[in-house]
Amino acid sequence: MLKLIGIPVTAFIVCALIGPVLIPYLHKLKFGQSIRECGPASHMAKSGTPTMGGLMMLAALLVALLWGNFTPHVIIALVLTVGHAVIGFIDDYIKVVMKRNLGLTAKQKFLLQFILAGTYVYFAETHIRNTELWVPGINAVIDLGWGYYVLAFLLLVGTTNAVNLTDGLDGLVSFVSLPVTMVFAFIAYMQGMLDLSGFSLGLTGACLGFLLFNRHPAKVFMGDTGSLALGGAIAALALLTRTELLLVIVGGIYVAEALSVIIQVTYFRFSGGKRIFRMSPLHHHFELGGWPEVKVVRVFTAVSCVLSVIGLCLWLNAFV
């Protein structure tokens, strides 16, 4: 129990200590965020704010995990986390150093994500070989056979991109992710997977520490380095605790953000240029509707908390 308490506390402290050193260094290197002109006009004031702050989150998580043991479950979660962080770092580097505002092309980013997701699926098929899927609400367990590996692949790619899309306002993705990581920490603990519980609590501490510098007005952005890593970590927790579909509920904000983009793009193409949302992802729709940025973050965080409680209740009803 002492280790489980020490992990998030350590992650928080490491973030708090690294921030005052890393942020000026990022300023010195001129690793500032470029703001797209098609975004909300109010965001132009954020241009030049240092990005790649996800590096401090990753460092905090790695240091905090020294409290525990690097078990196979933790190693898998770390590979997915660090692997996605590397993809995000390449994307951020292209944006801020090579001055290509869009970073990696969509095809390049998806290719790298597909390789990482495919590697996990191959490992799961070779070593885990459990293709059963628990369905929340009806408490049914379905054996999907090979279909499970397709689901795992889609969950990994979908979650990382959905979390990445959620990272669009000061503090938004960190605040929204706090109840999600705490739910997975509790579920892992109740399953006897103390290693994964510690990993999830490490994410919680890292998010809290990062918010010291990322809450409004943000002094640093996590960039794709942090958001893709966070998405990979959360997807790993859902896969390893075998609560894949529960992530759709507790991570409902991620789902809504991703769906808003899919719906917007699809409708725009087939309607001859019309839009359903003022702007996507969804948080920009509310911004352009007159909500202050802080209000959007607060409301989305509250919704994430409610969805996380609902998801946790569904799990408790089935297994406790």
mmCIF file of N, CA, C and O in Angstrom, residues 69-152:
data_model
loop_
_atom_site.group_PDB
_atom_site.id
_atom_site.type_symbol
_atom_site.label_atom_id
_atom_site.label_comp_id
_atom_site.label_asym_id
_atom_site.label_seq_id
_atom_site.Cartn_x
_atom_site.Cartn_y
_atom_site.Cartn_z
ATOM 1 N N ASN A 69 7.560 -2.867 -9.334
ATOM 2 C CA ASN A 69 8.320 -3.851 -10.092
ATOM 3 C C ASN A 69 7.938 -3.755 -11.570
ATOM 4 O O ASN A 69 6.776 -3.539 -11.908
ATOM 5 N N PHE A 70 8.923 -3.912 -12.427
ATOM 6 C CA PHE A 70 8.655 -3.867 -13.859
ATOM 7 C C PHE A 70 8.224 -5.264 -14.313
ATOM 8 O O PHE A 70 8.980 -6.016 -14.928
ATOM 9 N N THR A 71 6.972 -5.576 -13.980
ATOM 10 C CA THR A 71 6.375 -6.862 -14.335
ATOM 11 C C THR A 71 6.039 -6.869 -15.823
ATOM 12 O O THR A 71 6.056 -5.827 -16.478
ATOM 13 N N PRO A 72 5.699 -8.052 -16.377
ATOM 14 C CA PRO A 72 5.313 -8.099 -17.793
ATOM 15 C C PRO A 72 4.179 -7.128 -18.145
ATOM 16 O O PRO A 72 4.216 -6.495 -19.202
ATOM 17 N N HIS A 73 3.184 -7.017 -17.253
ATOM 18 C CA HIS A 73 2.081 -6.093 -17.519
ATOM 19 C C HIS A 73 2.574 -4.649 -17.601
ATOM 20 O O HIS A 73 2.177 -3.889 -18.499
ATOM 21 N N VAL A 74 3.414 -4.260 -16.676
ATOM 22 C CA VAL A 74 3.935 -2.889 -16.672
ATOM 23 C C VAL A 74 4.820 -2.648 -17.893
ATOM 24 O O VAL A 74 4.762 -1.570 -18.506
ATOM 25 N N ILE A 75 5.603 -3.636 -18.260
ATOM 26 C CA ILE A 75 6.473 -3.480 -19.434
ATOM 27 C C ILE A 75 5.649 -3.293 -20.702
ATOM 28 O O ILE A 75 5.953 -2.434 -21.542
ATOM 29 N N ILE A 76 4.562 -4.069 -20.840
ATOM 30 C CA ILE A 76 3.680 -3.911 -22.007
ATOM 31 C C ILE A 76 3.089 -2.502 -22.029
ATOM 32 O O ILE A 76 3.077 -1.821 -23.065
ATOM 33 N N ALA A 77 2.590 -2.054 -20.858
ATOM 34 C CA ALA A 77 2.001 -0.713 -20.776
ATOM 35 C C ALA A 77 3.033 0.359 -21.101
ATOM 36 O O ALA A 77 2.728 1.342 -21.792
ATOM 37 N N LEU A 78 4.253 0.170 -20.620
ATOM 38 C CA LEU A 78 5.310 1.150 -20.893
ATOM 39 C C LEU A 78 5.708 1.172 -22.366
ATOM 40 O O LEU A 78 5.964 2.240 -22.928
ATOM 41 N N VAL A 79 5.771 0.005 -22.976
ATOM 42 C CA VAL A 79 6.111 -0.056 -24.406
ATOM 43 C C VAL A 79 5.079 0.716 -25.223
ATOM 44 O O VAL A 79 5.430 1.495 -26.123
ATOM 45 N N LEU A 80 3.804 0.528 -24.912
ATOM 46 C CA LEU A 80 2.754 1.240 -25.634
ATOM 47 C C LEU A 80 2.792 2.740 -25.330
ATOM 48 O O LEU A 80 2.540 3.568 -26.210
ATOM 49 N N THR A 81 3.115 3.081 -24.095
ATOM 50 C CA THR A 81 3.192 4.495 -23.712
ATOM 51 C C THR A 81 4.386 5.176 -24.363
ATOM 52 O O THR A 81 4.241 6.221 -25.030
ATOM 53 N N VAL A 82 5.556 4.611 -24.179
ATOM 54 C CA VAL A 82 6.776 5.209 -24.723
ATOM 55 C C VAL A 82 6.777 5.154 -26.249
ATOM 56 O O VAL A 82 7.222 6.099 -26.918
ATOM 57 N N GLY A 83 6.265 4.058 -26.797
ATOM 58 C CA GLY A 83 6.187 3.950 -28.251
ATOM 59 C C GLY A 83 5.370 5.061 -28.867
ATOM 60 O O GLY A 83 5.779 5.689 -29.857
ATOM 61 N N HIS A 84 4.214 5.348 -28.278
ATOM 62 C CA HIS A 84 3.384 6.442 -28.784
ATOM 63 C C HIS A 84 4.020 7.803 -28.489
ATOM 64 O O HIS A 84 3.840 8.754 -29.253
ATOM 65 N N ALA A 85 4.755 7.890 -27.379
ATOM 66 C CA ALA A 85 5.463 9.139 -27.076
ATOM 67 C C ALA A 85 6.511 9.429 -28.151
ATOM 68 O O ALA A 85 6.703 10.595 -28.546
ATOM 69 N N VAL A 86 7.185 8.398 -28.626
ATOM 70 C CA VAL A 86 8.185 8.576 -29.682
ATOM 71 C C VAL A 86 7.528 9.084 -30.965
ATOM 72 O O VAL A 86 8.043 10.000 -31.623
ATOM 73 N N ILE A 87 6.372 8.497 -31.312
ATOM 74 C CA ILE A 87 5.645 8.978 -32.495
ATOM 75 C C ILE A 87 5.271 10.441 -32.311
ATOM 76 O O ILE A 87 5.433 11.263 -33.222
ATOM 77 N N GLY A 88 4.771 10.774 -31.122
ATOM 78 C CA GLY A 88 4.391 12.162 -30.835
ATOM 79 C C GLY A 88 5.579 13.100 -30.859
ATOM 80 O O GLY A 88 5.472 14.236 -31.335
ATOM 81 N N PHE A 89 6.721 12.625 -30.360
ATOM 82 C CA PHE A 89 7.923 13.459 -30.349
ATOM 83 C C PHE A 89 8.368 13.773 -31.775
ATOM 84 O O PHE A 89 8.758 14.910 -32.082
ATOM 85 N N ILE A 90 8.331 12.777 -32.646
ATOM 86 C CA ILE A 90 8.695 13.009 -34.048
ATOM 87 C C ILE A 90 7.769 14.044 -34.662
ATOM 88 O O ILE A 90 8.203 14.967 -35.369
ATOM 89 N N ASP A 91 6.474 13.918 -34.376
ATOM 90 C CA ASP A 91 5.487 14.863 -34.890
ATOM 91 C C ASP A 91 5.754 16.273 -34.374
ATOM 92 O O ASP A 91 5.763 17.251 -35.133
ATOM 93 N N ASP A 92 5.983 16.392 -33.057
ATOM 94 C CA ASP A 92 6.268 17.700 -32.455
ATOM 95 C C ASP A 92 7.561 18.289 -33.001
ATOM 96 O O ASP A 92 7.651 19.495 -33.258
ATOM 97 N N TYR A 93 8.573 17.451 -33.175
ATOM 98 C CA TYR A 93 9.872 17.927 -33.675
ATOM 99 C C TYR A 93 9.723 18.524 -35.070
ATOM 100 O O TYR A 93 10.295 19.576 -35.372
ATOM 101 N N ILE A 94 8.958 17.857 -35.901
ATOM 102 C CA ILE A 94 8.731 18.369 -37.261
ATOM 103 C C ILE A 94 8.000 19.709 -37.211
ATOM 104 O O ILE A 94 8.299 20.631 -37.974
ATOM 105 N N LYS A 95 7.065 19.834 -36.268
ATOM 106 C CA LYS A 95 6.293 21.074 -36.162
ATOM 107 C C LYS A 95 7.143 22.246 -35.677
ATOM 108 O O LYS A 95 7.123 23.329 -36.274
ATOM 109 N N VAL A 96 7.877 22.033 -34.589
ATOM 110 C CA VAL A 96 8.533 23.163 -33.935
ATOM 111 C C VAL A 96 9.954 23.413 -34.406
ATOM 112 O O VAL A 96 10.450 24.538 -34.337
ATOM 113 N N VAL A 97 10.632 22.374 -34.881
ATOM 114 C CA VAL A 97 12.017 22.542 -35.331
ATOM 115 C C VAL A 97 12.092 22.718 -36.837
ATOM 116 O O VAL A 97 12.758 23.622 -37.339
ATOM 117 N N MET A 98 11.367 21.864 -37.553
ATOM 118 C CA MET A 98 11.385 21.946 -39.003
ATOM 119 C C MET A 98 10.341 22.918 -39.547
ATOM 120 O O MET A 98 10.237 23.143 -40.749
ATOM 121 N N LYS A 99 9.522 23.462 -38.603
ATOM 122 C CA LYS A 99 8.542 24.494 -38.932
ATOM 123 C C LYS A 99 7.500 24.040 -39.959
ATOM 124 O O LYS A 99 7.026 24.819 -40.779
ATOM 125 N N ARG A 100 7.126 22.747 -39.861
ATOM 126 C CA ARG A 100 5.997 22.246 -40.648
ATOM 127 C C ARG A 100 4.822 22.111 -39.707
ATOM 128 O O ARG A 100 4.750 21.190 -38.893
ATOM 129 N N ASN A 101 3.905 23.072 -39.761
ATOM 130 C CA ASN A 101 2.872 23.221 -38.740
ATOM 131 C C ASN A 101 2.027 21.967 -38.540
ATOM 132 O O ASN A 101 1.549 21.709 -37.441
ATOM 133 N N LEU A 102 1.829 21.162 -39.581
ATOM 134 C CA LEU A 102 0.983 19.983 -39.460
ATOM 135 C C LEU A 102 1.760 18.748 -39.014
ATOM 136 O O LEU A 102 1.183 17.699 -38.788
ATOM 137 N N GLY A 103 3.098 18.862 -38.906
ATOM 138 C CA GLY A 103 3.899 17.740 -38.433
ATOM 139 C C GLY A 103 3.879 16.575 -39.402
ATOM 140 O O GLY A 103 3.907 16.757 -40.626
ATOM 141 N N LEU A 104 3.823 15.371 -38.848
ATOM 142 C CA LEU A 104 3.714 14.183 -39.690
ATOM 143 C C LEU A 104 2.425 14.245 -40.492
ATOM 144 O O LEU A 104 1.410 14.751 -40.012
ATOM 145 N N THR A 105 2.454 13.721 -41.701
ATOM 146 C CA THR A 105 1.215 13.615 -42.452
ATOM 147 C C THR A 105 0.334 12.567 -41.795
ATOM 148 O O THR A 105 0.805 11.732 -41.013
ATOM 149 N N ALA A 106 -0.961 12.601 -42.102
ATOM 150 C CA ALA A 106 -1.886 11.636 -41.511
ATOM 151 C C ALA A 106 -1.462 10.211 -41.841
ATOM 152 O O ALA A 106 -1.504 9.320 -40.982
ATOM 153 N N LYS A 107 -1.020 9.985 -43.071
ATOM 154 C CA LYS A 107 -0.603 8.641 -43.480
ATOM 155 C C LYS A 107 0.622 8.183 -42.698
ATOM 156 O O LYS A 107 0.706 7.030 -42.269
ATOM 157 N N GLN A 108 1.590 9.093 -42.506
ATOM 158 C CA GLN A 108 2.796 8.733 -41.765
ATOM 159 C C GLN A 108 2.478 8.412 -40.310
ATOM 160 O O GLN A 108 2.983 7.418 -39.756
ATOM 161 N N LYS A 109 1.633 9.246 -39.695
ATOM 162 C CA LYS A 109 1.286 9.022 -38.284
ATOM 163 C C LYS A 109 0.519 7.718 -38.111
ATOM 164 O O LYS A 109 0.808 6.920 -37.203
ATOM 165 N N PHE A 110 -0.461 7.483 -38.973
ATOM 166 C CA PHE A 110 -1.242 6.250 -38.879
ATOM 167 C C PHE A 110 -0.373 5.025 -39.125
ATOM 168 O O PHE A 110 -0.545 3.999 -38.469
ATOM 169 N N LEU A 111 0.558 5.120 -40.061
ATOM 170 C CA LEU A 111 1.438 3.987 -40.339
ATOM 171 C C LEU A 111 2.235 3.598 -39.098
ATOM 172 O O LEU A 111 2.318 2.417 -38.743
ATOM 173 N N LEU A 112 2.803 4.593 -38.422
ATOM 174 C CA LEU A 112 3.572 4.318 -37.208
ATOM 175 C C LEU A 112 2.679 3.755 -36.103
ATOM 176 O O LEU A 112 3.075 2.832 -35.374
ATOM 177 N N GLN A 113 1.465 4.291 -35.985
ATOM 178 C CA GLN A 113 0.535 3.782 -34.980
ATOM 179 C C GLN A 113 0.092 2.363 -35.315
ATOM 180 O O GLN A 113 -0.055 1.522 -34.418
ATOM 181 N N PHE A 114 -0.118 2.090 -36.588
ATOM 182 C CA PHE A 114 -0.519 0.747 -37.006
ATOM 183 C C PHE A 114 0.573 -0.271 -36.686
ATOM 184 O O PHE A 114 0.287 -1.394 -36.264
ATOM 185 N N ILE A 115 1.827 0.133 -36.902
ATOM 186 C CA ILE A 115 2.950 -0.769 -36.599
ATOM 187 C C ILE A 115 2.978 -1.098 -35.110
ATOM 188 O O ILE A 115 3.139 -2.255 -34.701
ATOM 189 N N LEU A 116 2.792 -0.076 -34.274
ATOM 190 C CA LEU A 116 2.826 -0.278 -32.825
ATOM 191 C C LEU A 116 1.637 -1.124 -32.369
ATOM 192 O O LEU A 116 1.796 -2.065 -31.569
ATOM 193 N N ALA A 117 0.450 -0.805 -32.886
ATOM 194 C CA ALA A 117 -0.742 -1.577 -32.523
ATOM 195 C C ALA A 117 -0.623 -3.009 -33.029
ATOM 196 O O ALA A 117 -0.994 -3.966 -32.336
ATOM 197 N N GLY A 118 -0.094 -3.177 -34.242
ATOM 198 C CA GLY A 118 0.081 -4.509 -34.799
ATOM 199 C C GLY A 118 1.052 -5.345 -33.988
ATOM 200 O O GLY A 118 0.864 -6.562 -33.815
ATOM 201 N N THR A 119 2.086 -4.687 -33.450
ATOM 202 C CA THR A 119 3.058 -5.390 -32.606
ATOM 203 C C THR A 119 2.390 -5.913 -31.341
ATOM 204 O O THR A 119 2.622 -7.052 -30.920
ATOM 205 N N TYR A 120 1.526 -5.077 -30.740
ATOM 206 C CA TYR A 120 0.814 -5.530 -29.535
ATOM 207 C C TYR A 120 -0.119 -6.688 -29.864
ATOM 208 O O TYR A 120 -0.183 -7.683 -29.131
ATOM 209 N N VAL A 121 -0.856 -6.564 -30.965
ATOM 210 C CA VAL A 121 -1.802 -7.618 -31.350
ATOM 211 C C VAL A 121 -1.064 -8.932 -31.592
ATOM 212 O O VAL A 121 -1.518 -10.008 -31.182
ATOM 213 N N TYR A 122 0.089 -8.859 -32.244
ATOM 214 C CA TYR A 122 0.890 -10.073 -32.484
ATOM 215 C C TYR A 122 1.318 -10.695 -31.157
ATOM 216 O O TYR A 122 1.243 -11.914 -30.969
ATOM 217 N N PHE A 123 1.748 -9.847 -30.225
ATOM 218 C CA PHE A 123 2.154 -10.336 -28.903
ATOM 219 C C PHE A 123 0.966 -10.969 -28.186
ATOM 220 O O PHE A 123 1.095 -12.050 -27.584
ATOM 221 N N ALA A 124 -0.195 -10.312 -28.244
ATOM 222 C CA ALA A 124 -1.381 -10.825 -27.562
ATOM 223 C C ALA A 124 -1.806 -12.169 -28.144
ATOM 224 O O ALA A 124 -2.175 -13.095 -27.412
ATOM 225 N N GLU A 125 -1.739 -12.283 -29.465
ATOM 226 C CA GLU A 125 -2.142 -13.527 -30.121
ATOM 227 C C GLU A 125 -1.166 -14.658 -29.807
ATOM 228 O O GLU A 125 -1.555 -15.811 -29.677
ATOM 229 N N THR A 126 0.101 -14.292 -29.623
ATOM 230 C CA THR A 126 1.133 -15.301 -29.396
ATOM 231 C C THR A 126 1.215 -15.739 -27.939
ATOM 232 O O THR A 126 1.408 -16.921 -27.634
ATOM 233 N N HIS A 127 1.048 -14.777 -27.004
ATOM 234 C CA HIS A 127 1.304 -15.076 -25.592
ATOM 235 C C HIS A 127 0.057 -15.043 -24.700
ATOM 236 O O HIS A 127 -0.030 -15.807 -23.735
ATOM 237 N N ILE A 128 -0.876 -14.146 -24.976
ATOM 238 C CA ILE A 128 -2.037 -14.020 -24.086
ATOM 239 C C ILE A 128 -3.150 -14.977 -24.498
ATOM 240 O O ILE A 128 -3.701 -15.717 -23.695
ATOM 241 N N ARG A 129 -3.518 -14.937 -25.754
ATOM 242 C CA ARG A 129 -4.470 -15.878 -26.344
ATOM 243 C C ARG A 129 -5.794 -15.955 -25.596
ATOM 244 O O ARG A 129 -6.366 -17.038 -25.436
ATOM 245 N N ASN A 130 -6.252 -14.846 -25.107
ATOM 246 C CA ASN A 130 -7.569 -14.779 -24.477
ATOM 247 C C ASN A 130 -8.421 -13.844 -25.328
ATOM 248 O O ASN A 130 -8.170 -12.645 -25.392
ATOM 249 N N THR A 131 -9.409 -14.399 -25.995
ATOM 250 C CA THR A 131 -10.205 -13.605 -26.941
ATOM 251 C C THR A 131 -11.604 -13.315 -26.411
ATOM 252 O O THR A 131 -12.508 -12.983 -27.176
ATOM 253 N N GLU A 132 -11.774 -13.437 -25.093
ATOM 254 C CA GLU A 132 -13.085 -13.148 -24.512
ATOM 255 C C GLU A 132 -13.242 -11.648 -24.251
ATOM 256 O O GLU A 132 -12.289 -10.970 -23.879
ATOM 257 N N LEU A 133 -14.451 -11.170 -24.438
ATOM 258 C CA LEU A 133 -14.758 -9.747 -24.261
ATOM 259 C C LEU A 133 -15.925 -9.595 -23.303
ATOM 260 O O LEU A 133 -17.004 -10.177 -23.515
ATOM 261 N N TRP A 134 -15.699 -8.810 -22.238
ATOM 262 C CA TRP A 134 -16.787 -8.532 -21.287
ATOM 263 C C TRP A 134 -17.600 -7.354 -21.793
ATOM 264 O O TRP A 134 -17.053 -6.321 -22.187
ATOM 265 N N VAL A 135 -18.932 -7.513 -21.776
ATOM 266 C CA VAL A 135 -19.837 -6.462 -22.242
ATOM 267 C C VAL A 135 -20.493 -5.812 -21.035
ATOM 268 O O VAL A 135 -21.303 -6.449 -20.344
ATOM 269 N N PRO A 136 -20.150 -4.554 -20.721
ATOM 270 C CA PRO A 136 -20.736 -3.869 -19.561
ATOM 271 C C PRO A 136 -22.252 -3.725 -19.705
ATOM 272 O O PRO A 136 -22.783 -3.645 -20.802
ATOM 273 N N GLY A 137 -22.916 -3.726 -18.565
ATOM 274 C CA GLY A 137 -24.366 -3.522 -18.571
ATOM 275 C C GLY A 137 -25.145 -4.815 -18.577
ATOM 276 O O GLY A 137 -26.026 -5.033 -17.738
ATOM 277 N N ILE A 138 -24.818 -5.699 -19.520
ATOM 278 C CA ILE A 138 -25.514 -6.981 -19.585
ATOM 279 C C ILE A 138 -24.691 -8.098 -18.956
ATOM 280 O O ILE A 138 -25.166 -9.240 -18.834
ATOM 281 N N ASN A 139 -23.454 -7.757 -18.547
ATOM 282 C CA ASN A 139 -22.562 -8.704 -17.867
ATOM 283 C C ASN A 139 -22.364 -9.999 -18.650
ATOM 284 O O ASN A 139 -22.265 -11.081 -18.061
ATOM 285 N N ALA A 140 -22.320 -9.872 -19.949
ATOM 286 C CA ALA A 140 -22.084 -11.043 -20.795
ATOM 287 C C ALA A 140 -20.614 -11.101 -21.181
ATOM 288 O O ALA A 140 -19.949 -10.078 -21.296
ATOM 289 N N VAL A 141 -20.114 -12.301 -21.372
ATOM 290 C CA VAL A 141 -18.755 -12.517 -21.851
ATOM 291 C C VAL A 141 -18.843 -13.243 -23.188
ATOM 292 O O VAL A 141 -19.411 -14.335 -23.262
ATOM 293 N N ILE A 142 -18.305 -12.622 -24.221
ATOM 294 C CA ILE A 142 -18.397 -13.173 -25.575
ATOM 295 C C ILE A 142 -16.996 -13.518 -26.068
ATOM 296 O O ILE A 142 -16.070 -12.710 -25.937
ATOM 297 N N ASP A 143 -16.868 -14.694 -26.623
ATOM 298 C CA ASP A 143 -15.594 -15.088 -27.228
ATOM 299 C C ASP A 143 -15.604 -14.631 -28.689
ATOM 300 O O ASP A 143 -16.325 -15.184 -29.518
ATOM 301 N N LEU A 144 -14.807 -13.636 -28.997
ATOM 302 C CA LEU A 144 -14.791 -13.064 -30.339
ATOM 303 C C LEU A 144 -13.849 -13.777 -31.293
ATOM 304 O O LEU A 144 -13.848 -13.485 -32.491
ATOM 305 N N GLY A 145 -13.043 -14.688 -30.776
ATOM 306 C CA GLY A 145 -12.068 -15.329 -31.639
ATOM 307 C C GLY A 145 -11.092 -14.294 -32.199
ATOM 308 O O GLY A 145 -10.629 -13.411 -31.478
ATOM 309 N N TRP A 146 -10.809 -14.400 -33.498
ATOM 310 C CA TRP A 146 -9.890 -13.459 -34.132
ATOM 311 C C TRP A 146 -10.435 -12.034 -34.116
ATOM 312 O O TRP A 146 -9.684 -11.064 -34.214
ATOM 313 N N GLY A 147 -11.748 -11.907 -33.966
ATOM 314 C CA GLY A 147 -12.343 -10.575 -33.928
ATOM 315 C C GLY A 147 -11.821 -9.741 -32.768
ATOM 316 O O GLY A 147 -11.794 -8.507 -32.840
ATOM 317 N N TYR A 148 -11.389 -10.448 -31.695
ATOM 318 C CA TYR A 148 -10.870 -9.704 -30.544
ATOM 319 C C TYR A 148 -9.605 -8.938 -30.911
ATOM 320 O O TYR A 148 -9.411 -7.801 -30.456
ATOM 321 N N TYR A 149 -8.752 -9.533 -31.732
ATOM 322 C CA TYR A 149 -7.505 -8.868 -32.088
ATOM 323 C C TYR A 149 -7.759 -7.646 -32.981
ATOM 324 O O TYR A 149 -7.042 -6.656 -32.906
ATOM 325 N N VAL A 150 -8.813 -7.742 -33.795
ATOM 326 C CA VAL A 150 -9.212 -6.571 -34.591
ATOM 327 C C VAL A 150 -9.681 -5.466 -33.662
ATOM 328 O O VAL A 150 -9.328 -4.289 -33.834
ATOM 329 N N LEU A 151 -10.480 -5.848 -32.647
ATOM 330 C CA LEU A 151 -10.963 -4.866 -31.671
ATOM 331 C C LEU A 151 -9.807 -4.231 -30.914
ATOM 332 O O LEU A 151 -9.781 -3.009 -30.712
ATOM 333 N N ALA A 152 -8.839 -5.039 -30.489
ATOM 334 C CA ALA A 152 -7.687 -4.516 -29.749
ATOM 335 C C ALA A 152 -6.906 -3.529 -30.610
ATOM 336 O O ALA A 152 -6.466 -2.479 -30.129
#
